[in-house]
Short mmCIF file of C-alpha atoms in Angstrom, two decimals:
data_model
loop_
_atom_site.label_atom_id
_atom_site.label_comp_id
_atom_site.label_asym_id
_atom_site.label_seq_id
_atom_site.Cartn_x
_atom_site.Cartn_y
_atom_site.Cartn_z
CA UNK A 1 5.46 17.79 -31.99
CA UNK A 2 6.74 19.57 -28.78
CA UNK A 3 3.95 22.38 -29.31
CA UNK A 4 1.27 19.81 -29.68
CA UNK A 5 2.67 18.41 -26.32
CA UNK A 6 2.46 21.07 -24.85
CA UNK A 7 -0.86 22.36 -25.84
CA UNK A 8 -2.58 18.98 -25.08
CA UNK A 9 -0.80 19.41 -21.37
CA UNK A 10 -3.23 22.50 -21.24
CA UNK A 11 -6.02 20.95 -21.96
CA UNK A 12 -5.59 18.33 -19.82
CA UNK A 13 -4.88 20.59 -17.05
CA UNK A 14 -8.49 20.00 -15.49
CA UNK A 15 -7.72 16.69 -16.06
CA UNK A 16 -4.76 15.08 -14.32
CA UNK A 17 -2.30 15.99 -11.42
CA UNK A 18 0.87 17.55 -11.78
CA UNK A 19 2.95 14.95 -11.77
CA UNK A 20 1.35 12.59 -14.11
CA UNK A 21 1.05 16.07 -16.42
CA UNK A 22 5.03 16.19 -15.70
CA UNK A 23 5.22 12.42 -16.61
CA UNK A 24 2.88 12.65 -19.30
CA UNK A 25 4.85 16.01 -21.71
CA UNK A 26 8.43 14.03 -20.24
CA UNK A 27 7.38 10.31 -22.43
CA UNK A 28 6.62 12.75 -25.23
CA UNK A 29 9.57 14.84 -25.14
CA UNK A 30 11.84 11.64 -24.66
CA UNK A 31 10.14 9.55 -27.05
CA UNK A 32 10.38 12.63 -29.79
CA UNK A 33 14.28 12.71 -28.43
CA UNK A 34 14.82 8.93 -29.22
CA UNK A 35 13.52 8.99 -32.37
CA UNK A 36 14.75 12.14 -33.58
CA UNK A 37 18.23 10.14 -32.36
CA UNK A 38 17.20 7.16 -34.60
CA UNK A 39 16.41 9.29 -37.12
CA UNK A 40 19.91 11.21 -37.32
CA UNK A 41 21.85 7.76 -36.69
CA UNK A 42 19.84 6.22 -40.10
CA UNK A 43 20.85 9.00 -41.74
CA UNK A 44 24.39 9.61 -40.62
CA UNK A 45 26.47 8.27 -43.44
CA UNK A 46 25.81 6.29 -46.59
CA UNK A 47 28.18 3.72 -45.55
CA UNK A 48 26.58 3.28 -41.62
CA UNK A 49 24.51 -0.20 -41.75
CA UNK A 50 21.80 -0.14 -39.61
CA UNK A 51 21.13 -3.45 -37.80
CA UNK A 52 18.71 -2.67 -35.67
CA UNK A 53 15.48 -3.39 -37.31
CA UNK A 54 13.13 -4.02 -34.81
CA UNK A 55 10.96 -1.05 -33.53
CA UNK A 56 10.76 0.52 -29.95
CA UNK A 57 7.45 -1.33 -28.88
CA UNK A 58 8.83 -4.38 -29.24
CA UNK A 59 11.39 -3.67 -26.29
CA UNK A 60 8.45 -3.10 -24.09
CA UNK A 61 8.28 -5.35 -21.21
CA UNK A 62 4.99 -6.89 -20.32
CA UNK A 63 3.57 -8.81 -16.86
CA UNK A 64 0.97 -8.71 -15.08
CA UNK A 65 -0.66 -10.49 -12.33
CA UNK A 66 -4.22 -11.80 -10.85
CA UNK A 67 -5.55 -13.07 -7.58
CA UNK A 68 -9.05 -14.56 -6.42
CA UNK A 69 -10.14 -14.61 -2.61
CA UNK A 70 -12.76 -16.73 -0.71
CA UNK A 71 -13.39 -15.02 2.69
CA UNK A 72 -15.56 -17.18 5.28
CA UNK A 73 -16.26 -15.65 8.90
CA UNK A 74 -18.38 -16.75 12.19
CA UNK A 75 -19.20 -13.66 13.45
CA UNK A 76 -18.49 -10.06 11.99
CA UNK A 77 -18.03 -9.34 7.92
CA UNK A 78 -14.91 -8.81 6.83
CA UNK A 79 -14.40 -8.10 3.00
CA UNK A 80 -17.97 -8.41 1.84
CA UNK A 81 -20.87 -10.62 3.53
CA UNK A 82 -18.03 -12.89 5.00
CA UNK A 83 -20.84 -14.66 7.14
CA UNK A 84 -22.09 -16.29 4.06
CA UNK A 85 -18.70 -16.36 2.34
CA UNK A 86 -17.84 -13.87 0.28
CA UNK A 87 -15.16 -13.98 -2.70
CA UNK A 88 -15.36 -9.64 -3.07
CA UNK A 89 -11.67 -9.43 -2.60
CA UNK A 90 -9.78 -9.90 -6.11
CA UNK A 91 -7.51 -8.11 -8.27
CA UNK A 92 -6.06 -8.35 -11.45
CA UNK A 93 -3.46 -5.55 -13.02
CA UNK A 94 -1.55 -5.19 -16.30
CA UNK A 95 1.85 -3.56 -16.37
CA UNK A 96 4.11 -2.15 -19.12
CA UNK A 97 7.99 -0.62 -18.89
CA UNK A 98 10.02 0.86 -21.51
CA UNK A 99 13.51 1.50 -21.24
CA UNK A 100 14.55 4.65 -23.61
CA UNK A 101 18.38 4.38 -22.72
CA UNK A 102 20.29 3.51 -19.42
CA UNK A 103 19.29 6.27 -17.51
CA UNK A 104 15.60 6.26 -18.30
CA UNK A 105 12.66 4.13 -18.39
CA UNK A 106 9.34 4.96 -18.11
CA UNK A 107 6.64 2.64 -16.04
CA UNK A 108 3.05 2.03 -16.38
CA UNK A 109 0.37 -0.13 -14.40
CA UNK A 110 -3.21 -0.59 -14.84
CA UNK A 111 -4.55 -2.23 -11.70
CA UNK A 112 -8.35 -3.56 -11.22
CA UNK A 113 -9.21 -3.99 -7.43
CA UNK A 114 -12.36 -4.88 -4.72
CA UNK A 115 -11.95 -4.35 -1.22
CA UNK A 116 -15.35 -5.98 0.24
CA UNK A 117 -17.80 -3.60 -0.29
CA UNK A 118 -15.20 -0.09 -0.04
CA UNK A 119 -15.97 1.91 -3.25
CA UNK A 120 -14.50 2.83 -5.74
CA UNK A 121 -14.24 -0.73 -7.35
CA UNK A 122 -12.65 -1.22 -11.17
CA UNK A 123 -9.62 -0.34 -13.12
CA UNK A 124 -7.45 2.51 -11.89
CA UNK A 125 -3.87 3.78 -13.07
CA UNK A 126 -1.54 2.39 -9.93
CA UNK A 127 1.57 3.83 -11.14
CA UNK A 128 2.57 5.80 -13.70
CA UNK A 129 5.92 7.32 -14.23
CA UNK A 130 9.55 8.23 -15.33
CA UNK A 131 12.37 6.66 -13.72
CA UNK A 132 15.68 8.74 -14.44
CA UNK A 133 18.91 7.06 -13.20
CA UNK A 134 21.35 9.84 -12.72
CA UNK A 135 24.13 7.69 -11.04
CA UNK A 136 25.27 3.95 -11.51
CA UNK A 137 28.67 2.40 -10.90
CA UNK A 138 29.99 -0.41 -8.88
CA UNK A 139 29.11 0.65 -5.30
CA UNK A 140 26.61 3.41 -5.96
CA UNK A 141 23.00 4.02 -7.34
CA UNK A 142 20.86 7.20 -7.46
CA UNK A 143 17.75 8.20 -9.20
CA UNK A 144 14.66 10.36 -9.59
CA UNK A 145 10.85 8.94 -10.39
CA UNK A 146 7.94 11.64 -10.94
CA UNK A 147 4.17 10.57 -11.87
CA UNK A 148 2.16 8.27 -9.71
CA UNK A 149 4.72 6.44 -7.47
CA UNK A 150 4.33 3.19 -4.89
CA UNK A 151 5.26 4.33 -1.34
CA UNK A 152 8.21 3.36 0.05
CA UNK A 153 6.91 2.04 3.40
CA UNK A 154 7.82 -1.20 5.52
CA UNK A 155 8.94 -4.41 3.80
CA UNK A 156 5.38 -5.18 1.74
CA UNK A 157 3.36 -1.97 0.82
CA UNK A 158 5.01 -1.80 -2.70
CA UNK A 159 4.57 -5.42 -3.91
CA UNK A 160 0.94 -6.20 -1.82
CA UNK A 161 -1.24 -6.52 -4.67
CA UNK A 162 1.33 -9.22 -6.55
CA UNK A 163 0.10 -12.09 -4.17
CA UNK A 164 2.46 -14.56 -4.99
CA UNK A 165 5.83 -12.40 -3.05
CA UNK A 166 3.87 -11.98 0.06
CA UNK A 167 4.05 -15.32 2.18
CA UNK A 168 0.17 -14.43 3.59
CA UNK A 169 -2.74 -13.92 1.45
CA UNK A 170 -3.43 -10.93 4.43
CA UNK A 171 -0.70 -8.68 5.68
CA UNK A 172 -0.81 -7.95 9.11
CA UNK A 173 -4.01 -5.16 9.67
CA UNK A 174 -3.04 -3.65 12.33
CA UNK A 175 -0.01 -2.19 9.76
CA UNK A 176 -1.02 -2.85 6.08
CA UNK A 177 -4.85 -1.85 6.69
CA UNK A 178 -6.62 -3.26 3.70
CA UNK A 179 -9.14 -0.61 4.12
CA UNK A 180 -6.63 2.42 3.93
CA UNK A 181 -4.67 0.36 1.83
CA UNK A 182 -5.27 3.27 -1.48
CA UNK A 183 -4.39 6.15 0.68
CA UNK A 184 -0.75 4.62 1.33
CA UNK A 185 -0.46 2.35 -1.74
CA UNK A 186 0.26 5.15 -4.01
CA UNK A 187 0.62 8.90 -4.83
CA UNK A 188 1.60 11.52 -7.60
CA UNK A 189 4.93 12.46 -6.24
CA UNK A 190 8.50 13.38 -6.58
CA UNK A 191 10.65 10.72 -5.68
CA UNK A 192 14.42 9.98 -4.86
CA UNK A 193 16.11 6.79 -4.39
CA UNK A 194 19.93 5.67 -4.07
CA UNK A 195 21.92 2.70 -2.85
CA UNK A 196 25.66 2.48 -1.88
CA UNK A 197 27.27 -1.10 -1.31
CA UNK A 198 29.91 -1.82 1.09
CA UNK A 199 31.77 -5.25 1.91
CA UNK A 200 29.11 -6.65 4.13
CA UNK A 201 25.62 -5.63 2.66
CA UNK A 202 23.78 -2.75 0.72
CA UNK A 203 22.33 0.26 2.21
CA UNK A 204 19.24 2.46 0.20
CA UNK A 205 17.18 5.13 0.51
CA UNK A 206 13.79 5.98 -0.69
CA UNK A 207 11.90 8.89 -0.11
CA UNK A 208 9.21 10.85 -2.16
CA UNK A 209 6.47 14.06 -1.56
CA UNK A 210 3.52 14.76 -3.17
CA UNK A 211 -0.51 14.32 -3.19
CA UNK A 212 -1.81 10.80 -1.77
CA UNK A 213 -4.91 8.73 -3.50
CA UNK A 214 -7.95 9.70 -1.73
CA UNK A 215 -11.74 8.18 -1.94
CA UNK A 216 -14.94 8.69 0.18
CA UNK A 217 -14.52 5.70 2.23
CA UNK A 218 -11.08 6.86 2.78
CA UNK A 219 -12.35 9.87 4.09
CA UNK A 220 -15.14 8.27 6.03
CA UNK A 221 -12.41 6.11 7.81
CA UNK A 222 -9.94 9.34 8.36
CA UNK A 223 -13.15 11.24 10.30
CA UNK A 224 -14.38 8.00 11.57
CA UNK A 225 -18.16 8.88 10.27
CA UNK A 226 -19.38 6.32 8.13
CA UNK A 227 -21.68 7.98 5.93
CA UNK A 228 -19.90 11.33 5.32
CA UNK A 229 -20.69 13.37 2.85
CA UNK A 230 -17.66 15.73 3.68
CA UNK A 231 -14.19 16.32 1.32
CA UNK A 232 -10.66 16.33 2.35
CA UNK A 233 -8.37 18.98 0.92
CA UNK A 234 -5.23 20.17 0.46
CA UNK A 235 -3.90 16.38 1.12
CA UNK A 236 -0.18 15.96 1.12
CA UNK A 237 2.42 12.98 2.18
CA UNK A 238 5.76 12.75 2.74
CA UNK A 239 7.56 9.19 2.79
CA UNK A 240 10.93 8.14 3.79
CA UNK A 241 12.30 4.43 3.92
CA UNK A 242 16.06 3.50 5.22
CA UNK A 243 17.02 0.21 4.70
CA UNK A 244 20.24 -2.44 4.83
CA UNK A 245 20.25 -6.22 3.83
CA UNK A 246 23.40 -8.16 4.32
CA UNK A 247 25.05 -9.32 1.67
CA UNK A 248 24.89 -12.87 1.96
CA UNK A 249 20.94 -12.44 1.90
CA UNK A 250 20.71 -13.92 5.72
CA UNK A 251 18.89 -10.68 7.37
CA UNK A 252 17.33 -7.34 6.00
CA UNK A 253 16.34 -4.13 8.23
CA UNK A 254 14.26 -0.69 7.67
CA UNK A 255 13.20 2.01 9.41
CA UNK A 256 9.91 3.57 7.58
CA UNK A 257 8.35 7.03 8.38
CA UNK A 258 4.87 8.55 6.77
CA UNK A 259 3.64 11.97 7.13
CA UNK A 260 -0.12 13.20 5.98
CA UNK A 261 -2.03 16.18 6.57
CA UNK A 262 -5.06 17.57 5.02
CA UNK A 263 -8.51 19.89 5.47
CA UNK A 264 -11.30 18.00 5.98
CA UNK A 265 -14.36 20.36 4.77
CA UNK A 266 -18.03 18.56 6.06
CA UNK A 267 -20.73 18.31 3.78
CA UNK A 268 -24.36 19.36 4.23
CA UNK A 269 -25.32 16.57 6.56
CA UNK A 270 -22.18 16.44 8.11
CA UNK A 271 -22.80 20.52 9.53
CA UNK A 272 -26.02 19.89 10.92
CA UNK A 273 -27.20 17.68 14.36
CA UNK A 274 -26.55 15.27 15.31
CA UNK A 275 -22.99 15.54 14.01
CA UNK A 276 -22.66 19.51 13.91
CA UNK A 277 -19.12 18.95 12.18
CA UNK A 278 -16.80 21.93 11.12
CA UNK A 279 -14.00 22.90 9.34
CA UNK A 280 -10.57 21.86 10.66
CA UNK A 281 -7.21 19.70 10.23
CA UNK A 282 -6.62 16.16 10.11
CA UNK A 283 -3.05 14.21 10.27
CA UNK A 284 -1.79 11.16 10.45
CA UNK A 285 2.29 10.26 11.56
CA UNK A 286 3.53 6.89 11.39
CA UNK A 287 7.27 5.44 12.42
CA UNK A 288 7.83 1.68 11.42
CA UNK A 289 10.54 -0.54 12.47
CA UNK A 290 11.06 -3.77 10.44
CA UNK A 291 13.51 -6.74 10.90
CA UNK A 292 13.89 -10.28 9.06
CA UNK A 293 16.33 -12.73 9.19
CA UNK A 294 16.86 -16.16 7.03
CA UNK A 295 18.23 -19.25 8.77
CA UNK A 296 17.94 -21.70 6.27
CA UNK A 297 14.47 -22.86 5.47
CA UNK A 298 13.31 -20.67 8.20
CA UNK A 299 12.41 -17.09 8.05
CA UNK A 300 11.65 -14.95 10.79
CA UNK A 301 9.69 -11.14 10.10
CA UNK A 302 8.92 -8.95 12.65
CA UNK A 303 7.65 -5.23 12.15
CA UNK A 304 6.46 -2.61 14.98
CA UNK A 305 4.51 0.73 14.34
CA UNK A 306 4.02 3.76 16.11
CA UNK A 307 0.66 5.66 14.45
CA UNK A 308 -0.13 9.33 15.76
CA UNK A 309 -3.33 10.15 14.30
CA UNK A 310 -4.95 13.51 15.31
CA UNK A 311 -8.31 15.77 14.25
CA UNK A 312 -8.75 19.60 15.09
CA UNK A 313 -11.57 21.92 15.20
CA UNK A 314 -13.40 19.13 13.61
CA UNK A 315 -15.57 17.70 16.21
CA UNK A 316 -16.37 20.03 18.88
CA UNK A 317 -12.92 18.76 20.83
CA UNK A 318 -9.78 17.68 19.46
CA UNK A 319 -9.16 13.82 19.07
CA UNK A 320 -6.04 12.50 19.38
CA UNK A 321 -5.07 8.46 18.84
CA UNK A 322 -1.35 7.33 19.80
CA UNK A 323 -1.64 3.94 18.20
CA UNK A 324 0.72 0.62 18.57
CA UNK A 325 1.00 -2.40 16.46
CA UNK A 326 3.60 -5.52 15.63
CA UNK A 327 3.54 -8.86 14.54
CA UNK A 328 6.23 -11.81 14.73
CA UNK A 329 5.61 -14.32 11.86
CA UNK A 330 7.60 -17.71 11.57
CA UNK A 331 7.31 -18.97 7.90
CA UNK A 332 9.38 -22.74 6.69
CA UNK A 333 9.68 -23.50 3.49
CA UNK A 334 9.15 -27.36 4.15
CA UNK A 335 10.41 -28.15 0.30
CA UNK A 336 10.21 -25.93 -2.77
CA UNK A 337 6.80 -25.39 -3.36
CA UNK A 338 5.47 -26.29 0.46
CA UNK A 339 5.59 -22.98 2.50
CA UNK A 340 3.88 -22.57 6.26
CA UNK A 341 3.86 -19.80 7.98
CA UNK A 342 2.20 -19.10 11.71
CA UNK A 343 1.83 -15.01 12.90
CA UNK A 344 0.22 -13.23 16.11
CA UNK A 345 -0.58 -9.40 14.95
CA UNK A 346 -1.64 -7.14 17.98
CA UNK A 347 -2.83 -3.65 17.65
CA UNK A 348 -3.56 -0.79 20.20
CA UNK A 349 -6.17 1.96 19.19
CA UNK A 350 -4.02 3.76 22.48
CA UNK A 351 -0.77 2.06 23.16
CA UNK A 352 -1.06 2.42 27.01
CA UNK A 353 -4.98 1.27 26.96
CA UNK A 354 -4.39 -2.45 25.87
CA UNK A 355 -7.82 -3.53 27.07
CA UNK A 356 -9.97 -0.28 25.86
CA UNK A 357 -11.56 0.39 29.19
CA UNK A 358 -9.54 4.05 28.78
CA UNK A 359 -11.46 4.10 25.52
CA UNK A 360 -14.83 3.60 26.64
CA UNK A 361 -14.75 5.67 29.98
CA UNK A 362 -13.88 9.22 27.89
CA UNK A 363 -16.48 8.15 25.34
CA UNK A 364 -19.00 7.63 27.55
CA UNK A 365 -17.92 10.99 28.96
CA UNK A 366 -18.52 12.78 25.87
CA UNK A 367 -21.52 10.88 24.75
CA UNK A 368 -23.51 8.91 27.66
CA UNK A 369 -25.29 6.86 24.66
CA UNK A 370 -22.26 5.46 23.10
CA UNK A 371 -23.04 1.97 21.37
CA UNK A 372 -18.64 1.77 20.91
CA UNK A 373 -17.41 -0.93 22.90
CA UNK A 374 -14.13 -1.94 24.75
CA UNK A 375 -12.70 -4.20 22.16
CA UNK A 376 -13.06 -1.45 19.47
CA UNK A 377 -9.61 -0.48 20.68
CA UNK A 378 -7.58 -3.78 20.19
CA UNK A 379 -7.34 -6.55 17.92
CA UNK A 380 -5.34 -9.68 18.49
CA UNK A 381 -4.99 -12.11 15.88
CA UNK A 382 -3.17 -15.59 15.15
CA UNK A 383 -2.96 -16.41 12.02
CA UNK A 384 -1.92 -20.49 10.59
CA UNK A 385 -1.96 -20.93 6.69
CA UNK A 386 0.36 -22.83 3.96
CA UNK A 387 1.23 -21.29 0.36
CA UNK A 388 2.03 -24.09 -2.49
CA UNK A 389 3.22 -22.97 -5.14
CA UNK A 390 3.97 -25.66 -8.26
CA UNK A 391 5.54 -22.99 -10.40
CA UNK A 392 6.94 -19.38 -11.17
CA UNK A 393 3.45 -18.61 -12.43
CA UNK A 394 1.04 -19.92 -10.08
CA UNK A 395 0.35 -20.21 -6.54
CA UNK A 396 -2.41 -21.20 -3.94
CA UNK A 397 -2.79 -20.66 -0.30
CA UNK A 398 -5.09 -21.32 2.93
CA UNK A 399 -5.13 -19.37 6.34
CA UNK A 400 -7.33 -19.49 9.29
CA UNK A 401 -7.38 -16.51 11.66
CA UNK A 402 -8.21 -16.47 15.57
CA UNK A 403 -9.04 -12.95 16.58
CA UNK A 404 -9.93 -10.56 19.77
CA UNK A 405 -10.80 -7.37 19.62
CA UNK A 406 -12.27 -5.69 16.48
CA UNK A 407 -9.87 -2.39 15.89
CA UNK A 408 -9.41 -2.52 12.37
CA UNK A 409 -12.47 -4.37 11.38
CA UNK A 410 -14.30 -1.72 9.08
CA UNK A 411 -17.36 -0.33 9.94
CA UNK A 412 -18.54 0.00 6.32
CA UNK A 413 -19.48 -3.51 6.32
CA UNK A 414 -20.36 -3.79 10.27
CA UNK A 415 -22.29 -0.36 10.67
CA UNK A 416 -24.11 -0.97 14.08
CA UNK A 417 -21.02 -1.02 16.32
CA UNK A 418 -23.09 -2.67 18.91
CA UNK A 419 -23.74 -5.67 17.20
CA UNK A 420 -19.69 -6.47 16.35
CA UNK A 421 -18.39 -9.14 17.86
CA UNK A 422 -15.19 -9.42 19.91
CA UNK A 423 -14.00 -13.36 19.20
CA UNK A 424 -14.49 -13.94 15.83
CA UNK A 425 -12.70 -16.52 13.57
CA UNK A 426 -11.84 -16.02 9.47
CA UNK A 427 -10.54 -18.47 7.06
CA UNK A 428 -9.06 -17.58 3.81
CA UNK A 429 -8.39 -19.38 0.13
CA UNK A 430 -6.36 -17.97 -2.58
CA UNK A 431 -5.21 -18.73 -6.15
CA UNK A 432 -3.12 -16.46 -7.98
CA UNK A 433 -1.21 -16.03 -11.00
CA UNK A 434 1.35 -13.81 -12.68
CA UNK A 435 3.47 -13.86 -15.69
#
């Protein structure tokens, strides 16, 4: 069994990415480990009675979740045609976990997704891995996860898909950019986690390295040409979360910090004019600071961002973005299915060029026919909505949205920059399920 694992991880070498090779001749080797253990213990002595009768599947744990969108804008489009309402923002994900023994359990999710018009669209692995628990007493936790991980980052990236945790049916953009939302969602990593509890609250740790999930309007975004036909290499990320929450459950804190780098490679069209792209470097650093506190029915979230974004020998000079962003959101839980919430999100292409006039002047430097605009740099957004949600299983939710400035409205959907629209207004519907 162990040399058919380990010639199928050869074939398959083409196939999949080192960790989720890692995670995939690990299952094997522990599932050929538990049975040969069941095996031995059924055959131990003629006097042992077995009562375990039922089989491993059946201690597999299934859930899943689904969510349905109705997206309705003024001016701009904003996950699909929004301007004639659009309902191209969905997903719907199945998830399995097995736990071998007390230290290990392995994790599986299959997760279906559409993001507007942003391709790929369908079913994709979202995670995929082995969860070894090396330590676990009464005050402290430690682990190791390898295979395709969640990122550790802020209070929400983890859970964003399962719509019925997140108070919103949209996170703040200017943080949790739906757009990039693949390249940080995930990655096939190496991960560590730990906890240690004291007499006033729990601290933990999670960090992890390892390749992120990239598409082409990922990369589109990253270069900030829309129809790229160039590849980014070499991609790695680094992510590092520290967090506390008090013990009585009343406030929570975490500091968050992302690191990615890659080799961006242009394609064909990419090297010739009007672009005349080359070879070079691309990076992104991000530092997050979040904060929430409970005071009875009333919860309070706040999270700021610093994003350092920067592009060499790519364009014919270097571009460099030092990017802000933060949002306060009130939420009351008015009884226990009745939840409204009310949030103002602001984000800063350049943190000391609030209104983009910065912006536009050293465009128009570089390129005296620049369609870009001033509110390309900003976007300021209050947000109203409710969440009702009867049971466990289901839940429904309405938001309207009030915005200025268009920074992380995506251009895949609003090509001709000159024609976006700096007030625009966006209201949302929602019904989800899980189980």
């Amino acid at each position: 069994m162990i040399r058919y694992l380990c010639s199928l991880s050869v074939s398959l070498n083409q196939v999949l990415p080192m960790p989720l090779r890692l995670c995939f001749i690990f299952s094997g080797l522990a599932i050929c480990l538990v049975s040969s253990y069941s095996i031995a213990s059924d055959h131990a002595s003629p006097f042992q009675v077995n009562t375990n009768t039922g089989s491993w599947i059946d201690d597999i744990n299934w859930h899943g979740f689904f969510s349905q969108n109705f997206v309705a804008t003024d001016e701009n489009e904003f996950l699909g045609t929004s301007s004639d309402g659009s309902f191209k923002s969905n997903e719907a994900a199945l998830n399995a976990s097995w736990r071998a023994n007390e230290s290990l359990q392995f994790s599986l999710q299959a997760l279906y997704k559409q993001i507007g018009n942003a391709k790929p669209k369908g079913v994709r692995v979202d995670y995929a891995f082995i969860d070894w628990r090396a330590l676990d007493d009464f005050t402290n936790g430690a682990g190791f996860r390898v295979g395709r991980l969640k990122n550790p980052y802020g209070f929400f990236n983890e859970t964003r898909d399962v719509a019925a945790t997140n108070t919103s049916i949209l996170l703040p953009e200017s943080i949790y950019v739906d757009y990039l939302s693949q390249l940080f969602h995930s990655s096939d990593s190496l991960g560590f986690y730990g906890h240690h509890e004291t007499n006033t609250g729990t601290f933990s740790l999670n960090t992890q390295y390892g390749r992120p999930i990239l598409n082409d309007n990922i990369t589109s975004s990253l270069v900030g040409i829309a129809d790229t036909d160039g590849d980014i290499s070499n991609e790695r990320a680094g992510f590092f979360r520290l967090g506390y929450e008090d013990g009585g459950g009343i406030w929570r804190a975490a500091i968050s910090y992302v690191h990615f780098s890659g080799d961006f490679k242009p394609g064909p069209n990419d090297s010739s004019p009007p672009l005349n792209l080359s070879s070079g470097k691309l990076s992104i650093e991000q530092l997050l600071l979040s904060l929430e506190y409970n005071w009875d029915k009333l919860q309070v979230t706040t999270e700021i961002q610093r994003r350092n974004s920067e592009l060499k020998d790519i364009y014919p000079f270097d571009i460099t973005e030092k990017a802000l962003a933060y949002y306060l959101q009130f939420a009351y839980k008015a009884s226990p299915t009745w939840t409204v919430y009310i949030r103002r999100d602001e984000g800063f292409r350049f943190k000391d060029d609030r209104h983009g006039n910065d912006y536009i002047t050293n465009l128009k430097a570089i390129n005296p026919f620049t369609q870009a605009q001033a509110h390309s740099a900003f976007a300021k957004d209050t947000t109203i909505g409710f969440r009702y949600s009867p049971s466990f299983k289901w839940s429904f939710a309405m938001e309207v949205h009030q915005i200025d400035g268009t920074y992380w409205l995506p251009d895949i959907e609003n090509p001709d920059v000159a024609e976006q629209q700096r007030y625009w207004n966006m209201f949302l519907a929602q019904v989800a399920y899980r189980f």
